[in-house]
Amino acid sequence: MSEFLYHEACDDCGSKDNRAVFSDGHKWCFGCETFTPASSDGQLAKLLAPKEQKEEKNNKNDSNPLPLDFSYSIPKLGIDWISEYGISDVEIARLKLGWSYNFYRANLIGKTDGVKFHYGHMSVGTLIFPFYPEPGVFAGWQGRTFPISENLRRQYSIPKYLTFTKPGFLPLYRNFSDTHSVCIVEDVLSAVKVSRQMSCMALLKASVGVGRLAELGRTWKRLVIWIDSDMTERAFEIERTARPFFDLVEIISTPMDPKVYSDDVIQKKVLDV
């Protein structure tokens, strides 16, 4: 699988940053949907060379800016993890996913004769999910950390997810082919996969308020709540709150998050509730 590198201007439609460039040289414009085949004449070295990024990152007016070392070049570790869940190169580019090597630094704590002491820091690579609810509108980001080992995660209490968003913000991934149903899930990758079938919102471990449910109910008539089986009570709480705003509210309970399942399984689940 090739790696997404950066966005650039598209010569075909004139957009400033709609064309995504990948590590094997192929390009895809999300504005005019023009595909440029992978290069085979030595242009890859140019593509991999540092480029000035003109994305909306690190805007000083943002309360939760992207990490200073944010890059669209995601290392193999991150790409392999995303690939486990069937996320495509095109989706990586469309979602503007990236990587930070140094944002999260774990405190290294030792102990001598029963006395704890701090002896340094350890940088932890983080896969970054930026949130742009509208073109050019930045609402924060969530990161998934990748320590060298899970033992280190436990030893130094490294969180699996880091979330920095505007108050009350929950990412919503739209599917314009289904104007009847919307789904609520726990995490971003699950929302991305379910959005291939219907619009889907990720809770990011937060709560969803009455106002947001009412807003969803003005656009969609059917709500599907898909939360793994250890969070069933939370699903019922959302259902009770949401019922006044929807014609139909349904719950899907599975042993694992939606992101683990194939498109065929997801489609069957959301259609056969």
PDB file of C-alpha atoms in Angstrom:
ATOM      1  CA  MET A   1       0.000   0.000   0.000  1.00  0.00           C
ATOM      2  CA  SER A   2       1.311   3.434  -0.907  1.00  0.00           C
ATOM      3  CA  GLU A   3       1.455   6.180   1.698  1.00  0.00           C
ATOM      4  CA  PHE A   4      -0.354   9.515   1.481  1.00  0.00           C
ATOM      5  CA  LEU A   5       2.175  12.360   1.399  1.00  0.00           C
ATOM      6  CA  TYR A   6       0.478  15.737   0.985  1.00  0.00           C
ATOM      7  CA  HIS A   7      -2.152  17.801  -0.837  1.00  0.00           C
ATOM      8  CA  GLU A   8      -1.357  20.097  -3.768  1.00  0.00           C
ATOM      9  CA  ALA A   9      -3.092  22.286  -6.330  1.00  0.00           C
ATOM     10  CA  CYS A  10      -4.875  20.532  -9.204  1.00  0.00           C
ATOM     11  CA  ASP A  11      -4.025  21.696 -12.730  1.00  0.00           C
ATOM     12  CA  ASP A  12      -7.207  20.138 -14.120  1.00  0.00           C
ATOM     13  CA  CYS A  13      -9.836  21.900 -12.017  1.00  0.00           C
ATOM     14  CA  GLY A  14      -7.812  24.746 -10.528  1.00  0.00           C
ATOM     15  CA  SER A  15      -8.394  23.847  -6.867  1.00  0.00           C
ATOM     16  CA  LYS A  16      -5.724  24.921  -4.403  1.00  0.00           C
ATOM     17  CA  ASP A  17      -5.409  21.708  -2.371  1.00  0.00           C
ATOM     18  CA  ASN A  18      -7.823  19.039  -3.595  1.00  0.00           C
ATOM     19  CA  ARG A  19      -5.226  16.804  -5.251  1.00  0.00           C
ATOM     20  CA  ALA A  20      -3.653  14.132  -2.995  1.00  0.00           C
ATOM     21  CA  VAL A  21      -0.165  12.827  -3.744  1.00  0.00           C
ATOM     22  CA  PHE A  22       0.901   9.315  -2.699  1.00  0.00           C
ATOM     23  CA  SER A  23       4.335   7.764  -2.163  1.00  0.00           C
ATOM     24  CA  ASP A  24       4.270   5.679  -5.355  1.00  0.00           C
ATOM     25  CA  GLY A  25       3.598   8.819  -7.386  1.00  0.00           C
ATOM     26  CA  HIS A  26      -0.103   8.424  -8.153  1.00  0.00           C
ATOM     27  CA  LYS A  27      -2.421  11.356  -7.561  1.00  0.00           C
ATOM     28  CA  TRP A  28      -6.145  11.777  -7.014  1.00  0.00           C
ATOM     29  CA  CYS A  29      -8.146  15.008  -7.084  1.00  0.00           C
ATOM     30  CA  PHE A  30     -11.212  15.037  -4.848  1.00  0.00           C
ATOM     31  CA  GLY A  31     -12.576  18.063  -6.683  1.00  0.00           C
ATOM     32  CA  CYS A  32     -12.683  16.878 -10.298  1.00  0.00           C
ATOM     33  CA  GLU A  33     -11.926  13.179  -9.563  1.00  0.00           C
ATOM     34  CA  THR A  34      -8.964  13.128 -11.945  1.00  0.00           C
ATOM     35  CA  PHE A  35      -6.610  10.181 -11.433  1.00  0.00           C
ATOM     36  CA  THR A  36      -2.906  10.513 -12.295  1.00  0.00           C
ATOM     37  CA  PRO A  37      -1.062   7.158 -12.576  1.00  0.00           C
ATOM     38  CA  ALA A  38       1.994   6.394 -10.455  1.00  0.00           C
ATOM     39  CA  SER A  39       5.236   7.781 -11.828  1.00  0.00           C
ATOM     40  CA  SER A  40       7.830   5.426 -13.238  1.00  0.00           C
ATOM     41  CA  ASP A  41      10.497   7.864 -14.400  1.00  0.00           C
ATOM     42  CA  GLY A  42      12.295   8.799 -11.240  1.00  0.00           C
ATOM     43  CA  GLN A  43       9.816  11.397 -10.023  1.00  0.00           C
ATOM     44  CA  LEU A  44       9.364   9.573  -6.716  1.00  0.00           C
ATOM     45  CA  ALA A  45      12.440  11.244  -5.278  1.00  0.00           C
ATOM     46  CA  LYS A  46      10.828  14.619  -5.965  1.00  0.00           C
ATOM     47  CA  LEU A  47       7.582  13.518  -4.350  1.00  0.00           C
ATOM     48  CA  LEU A  48       9.374  12.388  -1.204  1.00  0.00           C
ATOM     49  CA  ALA A  49      11.364  15.626  -0.920  1.00  0.00           C
ATOM     50  CA  PRO A  50      10.218  18.068   1.804  1.00  0.00           C
ATOM     51  CA  LYS A  51       7.416  20.342   0.621  1.00  0.00           C
ATOM     52  CA  GLU A  52       5.917  23.423   2.176  1.00  0.00           C
ATOM     53  CA  GLN A  53       2.566  22.428   3.552  1.00  0.00           C
ATOM     54  CA  LYS A  54      -0.222  24.935   3.029  1.00  0.00           C
ATOM     55  CA  GLU A  55      -2.961  23.056   4.855  1.00  0.00           C
ATOM     56  CA  GLU A  56      -5.051  24.571   7.584  1.00  0.00           C
ATOM     57  CA  LYS A  57      -2.776  23.218  10.307  1.00  0.00           C
ATOM     58  CA  ASN A  58      -1.440  25.098  13.322  1.00  0.00           C
ATOM     59  CA  ASN A  59      -3.677  28.096  12.853  1.00  0.00           C
ATOM     60  CA  LYS A  60      -2.860  30.338  15.789  1.00  0.00           C
ATOM     61  CA  ASN A  61      -6.549  31.137  16.160  1.00  0.00           C
ATOM     62  CA  ASP A  62      -7.376  27.469  16.798  1.00  0.00           C
ATOM     63  CA  SER A  63      -7.799  26.465  20.424  1.00  0.00           C
ATOM     64  CA  ASN A  64      -6.657  22.909  19.606  1.00  0.00           C
ATOM     65  CA  PRO A  65      -4.063  23.259  16.817  1.00  0.00           C
ATOM     66  CA  LEU A  66      -2.454  20.263  15.196  1.00  0.00           C
ATOM     67  CA  PRO A  67       0.937  19.211  16.638  1.00  0.00           C
ATOM     68  CA  LEU A  68       3.827  21.354  15.454  1.00  0.00           C
ATOM     69  CA  ASP A  69       5.496  18.340  13.822  1.00  0.00           C
ATOM     70  CA  PHE A  70       2.282  17.135  12.145  1.00  0.00           C
ATOM     71  CA  SER A  71       3.037  15.493   8.793  1.00  0.00           C
ATOM     72  CA  TYR A  72       0.946  13.800   6.127  1.00  0.00           C
ATOM     73  CA  SER A  73       3.679  11.190   5.744  1.00  0.00           C
ATOM     74  CA  ILE A  74       2.484   8.311   7.923  1.00  0.00           C
ATOM     75  CA  PRO A  75       5.078   5.635   8.799  1.00  0.00           C
ATOM     76  CA  LYS A  76       4.497   1.963   8.086  1.00  0.00           C
ATOM     77  CA  LEU A  77       3.441   1.363  11.697  1.00  0.00           C
ATOM     78  CA  GLY A  78       0.452   3.674  11.310  1.00  0.00           C
ATOM     79  CA  ILE A  79      -0.415   2.532   7.788  1.00  0.00           C
ATOM     80  CA  ASP A  80      -0.382  -1.117   8.875  1.00  0.00           C
ATOM     81  CA  TRP A  81      -2.755  -0.372  11.758  1.00  0.00           C
ATOM     82  CA  ILE A  82      -5.184   1.545   9.539  1.00  0.00           C
ATOM     83  CA  SER A  83      -5.026  -1.219   6.930  1.00  0.00           C
ATOM     84  CA  GLU A  84      -6.141  -3.801   9.479  1.00  0.00           C
ATOM     85  CA  TYR A  85      -9.543  -2.109   9.387  1.00  0.00           C
ATOM     86  CA  GLY A  86      -9.782  -1.798   5.609  1.00  0.00           C
ATOM     87  CA  ILE A  87      -9.264   1.958   5.365  1.00  0.00           C
ATOM     88  CA  SER A  88      -8.158   2.825   1.818  1.00  0.00           C
ATOM     89  CA  ASP A  89      -5.531   5.253   0.499  1.00  0.00           C
ATOM     90  CA  VAL A  90      -8.330   7.415  -0.846  1.00  0.00           C
ATOM     91  CA  GLU A  91      -9.980   7.610   2.596  1.00  0.00           C
ATOM     92  CA  ILE A  92      -6.640   8.410   4.256  1.00  0.00           C
ATOM     93  CA  ALA A  93      -6.241  11.337   1.873  1.00  0.00           C
ATOM     94  CA  ARG A  94      -9.860  12.499   2.140  1.00  0.00           C
ATOM     95  CA  LEU A  95      -9.701  12.454   5.939  1.00  0.00           C
ATOM     96  CA  LYS A  96      -6.320  14.242   5.893  1.00  0.00           C
ATOM     97  CA  LEU A  97      -4.814  11.775   8.357  1.00  0.00           C
ATOM     98  CA  GLY A  98      -1.272  12.454   9.513  1.00  0.00           C
ATOM     99  CA  TRP A  99       1.418  11.655  12.054  1.00  0.00           C
ATOM    100  CA  SER A 100       3.266  13.262  14.942  1.00  0.00           C
ATOM    101  CA  TYR A 101       6.481  11.819  16.325  1.00  0.00           C
ATOM    102  CA  ASN A 102       6.913  14.131  19.288  1.00  0.00           C
ATOM    103  CA  PHE A 103       3.558  15.543  20.453  1.00  0.00           C
ATOM    104  CA  TYR A 104       3.098  13.043  23.271  1.00  0.00           C
ATOM    105  CA  ARG A 105       6.047  12.596  25.607  1.00  0.00           C
ATOM    106  CA  ALA A 106       5.707  10.028  28.372  1.00  0.00           C
ATOM    107  CA  ASN A 107       7.335  10.785  31.707  1.00  0.00           C
ATOM    108  CA  LEU A 108       9.877   8.107  32.595  1.00  0.00           C
ATOM    109  CA  ILE A 109       9.653   7.292  36.287  1.00  0.00           C
ATOM    110  CA  GLY A 110      12.114   5.100  38.171  1.00  0.00           C
ATOM    111  CA  LYS A 111      12.266   3.918  41.768  1.00  0.00           C
ATOM    112  CA  THR A 112      15.245   3.523  44.095  1.00  0.00           C
ATOM    113  CA  ASP A 113      14.857   2.331  47.660  1.00  0.00           C
ATOM    114  CA  GLY A 114      11.142   2.918  47.389  1.00  0.00           C
ATOM    115  CA  VAL A 115      11.567   6.509  46.220  1.00  0.00           C
ATOM    116  CA  LYS A 116      10.235   7.455  42.776  1.00  0.00           C
ATOM    117  CA  PHE A 117      12.224   9.797  40.570  1.00  0.00           C
ATOM    118  CA  HIS A 118      11.828  11.275  37.095  1.00  0.00           C
ATOM    119  CA  TYR A 119      14.677  10.498  34.682  1.00  0.00           C
ATOM    120  CA  GLY A 120      13.487  11.786  31.329  1.00  0.00           C
ATOM    121  CA  HIS A 121      10.882  11.591  28.597  1.00  0.00           C
ATOM    122  CA  MET A 122       9.997   9.176  25.803  1.00  0.00           C
ATOM    123  CA  SER A 123       8.398  10.441  22.594  1.00  0.00           C
ATOM    124  CA  VAL A 124       5.451   8.354  21.408  1.00  0.00           C
ATOM    125  CA  GLY A 125       4.362   8.310  17.764  1.00  0.00           C
ATOM    126  CA  THR A 126       0.741   9.358  17.258  1.00  0.00           C
ATOM    127  CA  LEU A 127      -1.620   8.877  14.324  1.00  0.00           C
ATOM    128  CA  ILE A 128      -3.593  12.103  13.934  1.00  0.00           C
ATOM    129  CA  PHE A 129      -7.253  12.348  12.850  1.00  0.00           C
ATOM    130  CA  PRO A 130      -7.969  16.042  12.088  1.00  0.00           C
ATOM    131  CA  PHE A 131     -11.601  17.149  12.069  1.00  0.00           C
ATOM    132  CA  TYR A 132     -12.881  19.508   9.369  1.00  0.00           C
ATOM    133  CA  PRO A 133     -16.705  19.651   9.604  1.00  0.00           C
ATOM    134  CA  GLU A 134     -16.666  22.056   6.641  1.00  0.00           C
ATOM    135  CA  PRO A 135     -13.938  22.924   4.117  1.00  0.00           C
ATOM    136  CA  GLY A 136     -11.436  25.180   5.844  1.00  0.00           C
ATOM    137  CA  VAL A 137     -13.155  24.877   9.244  1.00  0.00           C
ATOM    138  CA  PHE A 138     -10.936  23.135  11.806  1.00  0.00           C
ATOM    139  CA  ALA A 139     -12.642  21.663  14.891  1.00  0.00           C
ATOM    140  CA  GLY A 140      -9.767  19.830  16.574  1.00  0.00           C
ATOM    141  CA  TRP A 141      -8.260  16.375  16.354  1.00  0.00           C
ATOM    142  CA  GLN A 142      -7.926  12.960  17.917  1.00  0.00           C
ATOM    143  CA  GLY A 143      -4.717  10.947  18.097  1.00  0.00           C
ATOM    144  CA  ARG A 144      -4.051   7.230  18.516  1.00  0.00           C
ATOM    145  CA  THR A 145      -0.715   6.612  20.247  1.00  0.00           C
ATOM    146  CA  PHE A 146       1.779   3.913  19.279  1.00  0.00           C
ATOM    147  CA  PRO A 147       4.348   3.240  22.018  1.00  0.00           C
ATOM    148  CA  ILE A 148       7.164   0.814  21.242  1.00  0.00           C
ATOM    149  CA  SER A 149       5.296  -1.894  23.145  1.00  0.00           C
ATOM    150  CA  GLU A 150       2.057  -2.365  25.052  1.00  0.00           C
ATOM    151  CA  ASN A 151       4.150  -3.131  28.134  1.00  0.00           C
ATOM    152  CA  LEU A 152       5.482   0.421  28.000  1.00  0.00           C
ATOM    153  CA  ARG A 153       1.926   1.702  27.623  1.00  0.00           C
ATOM    154  CA  ARG A 154       0.978  -0.005  30.856  1.00  0.00           C
ATOM    155  CA  GLN A 155       4.214   0.832  32.658  1.00  0.00           C
ATOM    156  CA  TYR A 156       4.044   4.563  31.934  1.00  0.00           C
ATOM    157  CA  SER A 157       0.234   4.924  31.728  1.00  0.00           C
ATOM    158  CA  ILE A 158       0.322   6.109  28.115  1.00  0.00           C
ATOM    159  CA  PRO A 159      -3.244   6.819  26.960  1.00  0.00           C
ATOM    160  CA  LYS A 160      -4.417   5.016  23.830  1.00  0.00           C
ATOM    161  CA  TYR A 161      -6.300   8.064  22.530  1.00  0.00           C
ATOM    162  CA  LEU A 162      -5.710  11.812  22.850  1.00  0.00           C
ATOM    163  CA  THR A 163      -8.669  14.058  22.049  1.00  0.00           C
ATOM    164  CA  PHE A 164      -8.534  17.825  21.512  1.00  0.00           C
ATOM    165  CA  THR A 165     -11.764  19.236  20.106  1.00  0.00           C
ATOM    166  CA  LYS A 166     -13.981  22.256  20.472  1.00  0.00           C
ATOM    167  CA  PRO A 167     -16.535  21.877  23.302  1.00  0.00           C
ATOM    168  CA  GLY A 168     -19.451  19.705  22.244  1.00  0.00           C
ATOM    169  CA  PHE A 169     -17.953  18.779  18.881  1.00  0.00           C
ATOM    170  CA  LEU A 170     -18.577  15.254  17.579  1.00  0.00           C
ATOM    171  CA  PRO A 171     -17.364  14.305  14.072  1.00  0.00           C
ATOM    172  CA  LEU A 172     -20.100  13.425  11.586  1.00  0.00           C
ATOM    173  CA  TYR A 173     -19.279  11.591   8.350  1.00  0.00           C
ATOM    174  CA  ARG A 174     -21.989  12.138   5.754  1.00  0.00           C
ATOM    175  CA  ASN A 175     -23.361   9.642   3.241  1.00  0.00           C
ATOM    176  CA  PHE A 176     -25.566  11.549   0.826  1.00  0.00           C
ATOM    177  CA  SER A 177     -26.973   8.420  -0.806  1.00  0.00           C
ATOM    178  CA  ASP A 178     -28.963   7.566   2.362  1.00  0.00           C
ATOM    179  CA  THR A 179     -31.053  10.535   3.483  1.00  0.00           C
ATOM    180  CA  HIS A 180     -33.186   8.495   5.875  1.00  0.00           C
ATOM    181  CA  SER A 181     -30.807   6.998   8.461  1.00  0.00           C
ATOM    182  CA  VAL A 182     -27.916   8.075  10.680  1.00  0.00           C
ATOM    183  CA  CYS A 183     -25.768   5.954  12.988  1.00  0.00           C
ATOM    184  CA  ILE A 184     -23.919   6.682  16.240  1.00  0.00           C
ATOM    185  CA  VAL A 185     -20.745   4.735  17.104  1.00  0.00           C
ATOM    186  CA  GLU A 186     -17.919   5.103  19.614  1.00  0.00           C
ATOM    187  CA  ASP A 187     -14.798   5.719  17.516  1.00  0.00           C
ATOM    188  CA  VAL A 188     -13.646   7.493  14.355  1.00  0.00           C
ATOM    189  CA  LEU A 189     -12.627   4.454  12.280  1.00  0.00           C
ATOM    190  CA  SER A 190     -15.957   2.780  13.017  1.00  0.00           C
ATOM    191  CA  ALA A 191     -17.737   5.951  11.901  1.00  0.00           C
ATOM    192  CA  VAL A 192     -15.711   6.038   8.679  1.00  0.00           C
ATOM    193  CA  LYS A 193     -16.552   2.428   7.850  1.00  0.00           C
ATOM    194  CA  VAL A 194     -20.253   2.722   8.698  1.00  0.00           C
ATOM    195  CA  SER A 195     -20.455   5.952   6.664  1.00  0.00           C
ATOM    196  CA  ARG A 196     -19.919   3.841   3.550  1.00  0.00           C
ATOM    197  CA  GLN A 197     -23.515   2.699   4.186  1.00  0.00           C
ATOM    198  CA  MET A 198     -25.120   5.672   5.981  1.00  0.00           C
ATOM    199  CA  SER A 199     -24.139   8.902   7.695  1.00  0.00           C
ATOM    200  CA  CYS A 200     -22.381   8.214  10.980  1.00  0.00           C
ATOM    201  CA  MET A 201     -21.245  10.179  14.032  1.00  0.00           C
ATOM    202  CA  ALA A 202     -18.428   9.203  16.417  1.00  0.00           C
ATOM    203  CA  LEU A 203     -18.877   9.849  20.129  1.00  0.00           C
ATOM    204  CA  LEU A 204     -15.126   9.945  20.923  1.00  0.00           C
ATOM    205  CA  LYS A 205     -15.944   8.573  24.402  1.00  0.00           C
ATOM    206  CA  ALA A 206     -17.998  11.710  25.067  1.00  0.00           C
ATOM    207  CA  SER A 207     -21.701  12.075  25.709  1.00  0.00           C
ATOM    208  CA  VAL A 208     -24.215  13.241  23.118  1.00  0.00           C
ATOM    209  CA  GLY A 209     -26.556  15.928  24.343  1.00  0.00           C
ATOM    210  CA  VAL A 210     -30.247  16.486  23.716  1.00  0.00           C
ATOM    211  CA  GLY A 211     -29.496  19.417  21.430  1.00  0.00           C
ATOM    212  CA  ARG A 212     -27.269  17.368  19.143  1.00  0.00           C
ATOM    213  CA  LEU A 213     -29.804  14.531  18.977  1.00  0.00           C
ATOM    214  CA  ALA A 214     -32.540  17.022  18.116  1.00  0.00           C
ATOM    215  CA  GLU A 215     -30.308  18.440  15.371  1.00  0.00           C
ATOM    216  CA  LEU A 216     -29.770  14.946  13.921  1.00  0.00           C
ATOM    217  CA  GLY A 217     -33.516  14.290  14.117  1.00  0.00           C
ATOM    218  CA  ARG A 218     -34.244  17.309  11.929  1.00  0.00           C
ATOM    219  CA  THR A 219     -32.194  15.740   9.121  1.00  0.00           C
ATOM    220  CA  TRP A 220     -32.764  11.994   9.542  1.00  0.00           C
ATOM    221  CA  LYS A 221     -35.815   9.965  10.604  1.00  0.00           C
ATOM    222  CA  ARG A 222     -34.081   6.757  11.702  1.00  0.00           C
ATOM    223  CA  LEU A 223     -31.286   6.503  14.286  1.00  0.00           C
ATOM    224  CA  VAL A 224     -29.092   3.420  14.699  1.00  0.00           C
ATOM    225  CA  ILE A 225     -26.960   3.198  17.849  1.00  0.00           C
ATOM    226  CA  TRP A 226     -24.098   0.735  17.399  1.00  0.00           C
ATOM    227  CA  ILE A 227     -21.998   0.276  20.526  1.00  0.00           C
ATOM    228  CA  ASP A 228     -20.077  -2.811  21.566  1.00  0.00           C
ATOM    229  CA  SER A 229     -21.729  -5.121  24.076  1.00  0.00           C
ATOM    230  CA  ASP A 230     -19.865  -3.852  27.155  1.00  0.00           C
ATOM    231  CA  MET A 231     -21.509  -0.427  26.677  1.00  0.00           C
ATOM    232  CA  THR A 232     -25.125  -1.611  26.347  1.00  0.00           C
ATOM    233  CA  GLU A 233     -26.440   0.567  29.158  1.00  0.00           C
ATOM    234  CA  ARG A 234     -25.031   3.648  27.462  1.00  0.00           C
ATOM    235  CA  ALA A 235     -26.819   2.680  24.256  1.00  0.00           C
ATOM    236  CA  PHE A 236     -30.130   2.456  26.116  1.00  0.00           C
ATOM    237  CA  GLU A 237     -29.547   5.888  27.672  1.00  0.00           C
ATOM    238  CA  ILE A 238     -29.001   7.419  24.217  1.00  0.00           C
ATOM    239  CA  GLU A 239     -32.066   5.586  22.899  1.00  0.00           C
ATOM    240  CA  ARG A 240     -34.322   6.976  25.636  1.00  0.00           C
ATOM    241  CA  THR A 241     -33.087  10.520  25.020  1.00  0.00           C
ATOM    242  CA  ALA A 242     -33.319  10.252  21.229  1.00  0.00           C
ATOM    243  CA  ARG A 243     -36.811   8.766  20.839  1.00  0.00           C
ATOM    244  CA  PRO A 244     -38.706  12.099  20.772  1.00  0.00           C
ATOM    245  CA  PHE A 245     -36.654  13.243  17.775  1.00  0.00           C
ATOM    246  CA  PHE A 246     -36.791  10.190  15.473  1.00  0.00           C
ATOM    247  CA  ASP A 247     -39.482   8.032  13.941  1.00  0.00           C
ATOM    248  CA  LEU A 248     -37.363   4.967  14.700  1.00  0.00           C
ATOM    249  CA  VAL A 249     -34.446   4.333  17.089  1.00  0.00           C
ATOM    250  CA  GLU A 250     -32.645   0.992  16.977  1.00  0.00           C
ATOM    251  CA  ILE A 251     -29.687  -0.527  18.833  1.00  0.00           C
ATOM    252  CA  ILE A 252     -26.993  -2.849  17.485  1.00  0.00           C
ATOM    253  CA  SER A 253     -24.886  -4.639  20.095  1.00  0.00           C
ATOM    254  CA  THR A 254     -21.836  -6.619  18.962  1.00  0.00           C
ATOM    255  CA  PRO A 255     -18.782  -8.041  20.766  1.00  0.00           C
ATOM    256  CA  MET A 256     -16.470  -5.656  18.875  1.00  0.00           C
ATOM    257  CA  ASP A 257     -16.562  -2.158  17.408  1.00  0.00           C
ATOM    258  CA  PRO A 258     -17.962  -1.741  13.872  1.00  0.00           C
ATOM    259  CA  LYS A 259     -14.499  -1.008  12.463  1.00  0.00           C
ATOM    260  CA  VAL A 260     -13.550  -4.668  12.939  1.00  0.00           C
ATOM    261  CA  TYR A 261     -16.280  -5.934  10.596  1.00  0.00           C
ATOM    262  CA  SER A 262     -16.322  -6.129   6.799  1.00  0.00           C
ATOM    263  CA  ASP A 263     -18.466  -3.866   4.630  1.00  0.00           C
ATOM    264  CA  ASP A 264     -20.827  -6.774   3.904  1.00  0.00           C
ATOM    265  CA  VAL A 265     -21.358  -7.461   7.605  1.00  0.00           C
ATOM    266  CA  ILE A 266     -21.830  -3.770   8.399  1.00  0.00           C
ATOM    267  CA  GLN A 267     -24.341  -3.369   5.591  1.00  0.00           C
ATOM    268  CA  LYS A 268     -26.330  -6.373   6.793  1.00  0.00           C
ATOM    269  CA  LYS A 269     -26.253  -5.149  10.399  1.00  0.00           C
ATOM    270  CA  VAL A 270     -27.505  -1.629   9.690  1.00  0.00           C
ATOM    271  CA  LEU A 271     -30.168  -2.779   7.232  1.00  0.00           C
ATOM    272  CA  ASP A 272     -31.454  -5.763   9.227  1.00  0.00           C
ATOM    273  CA  VAL A 273     -31.704  -4.252  12.714  1.00  0.00           C
TER     274      VAL A 273
END
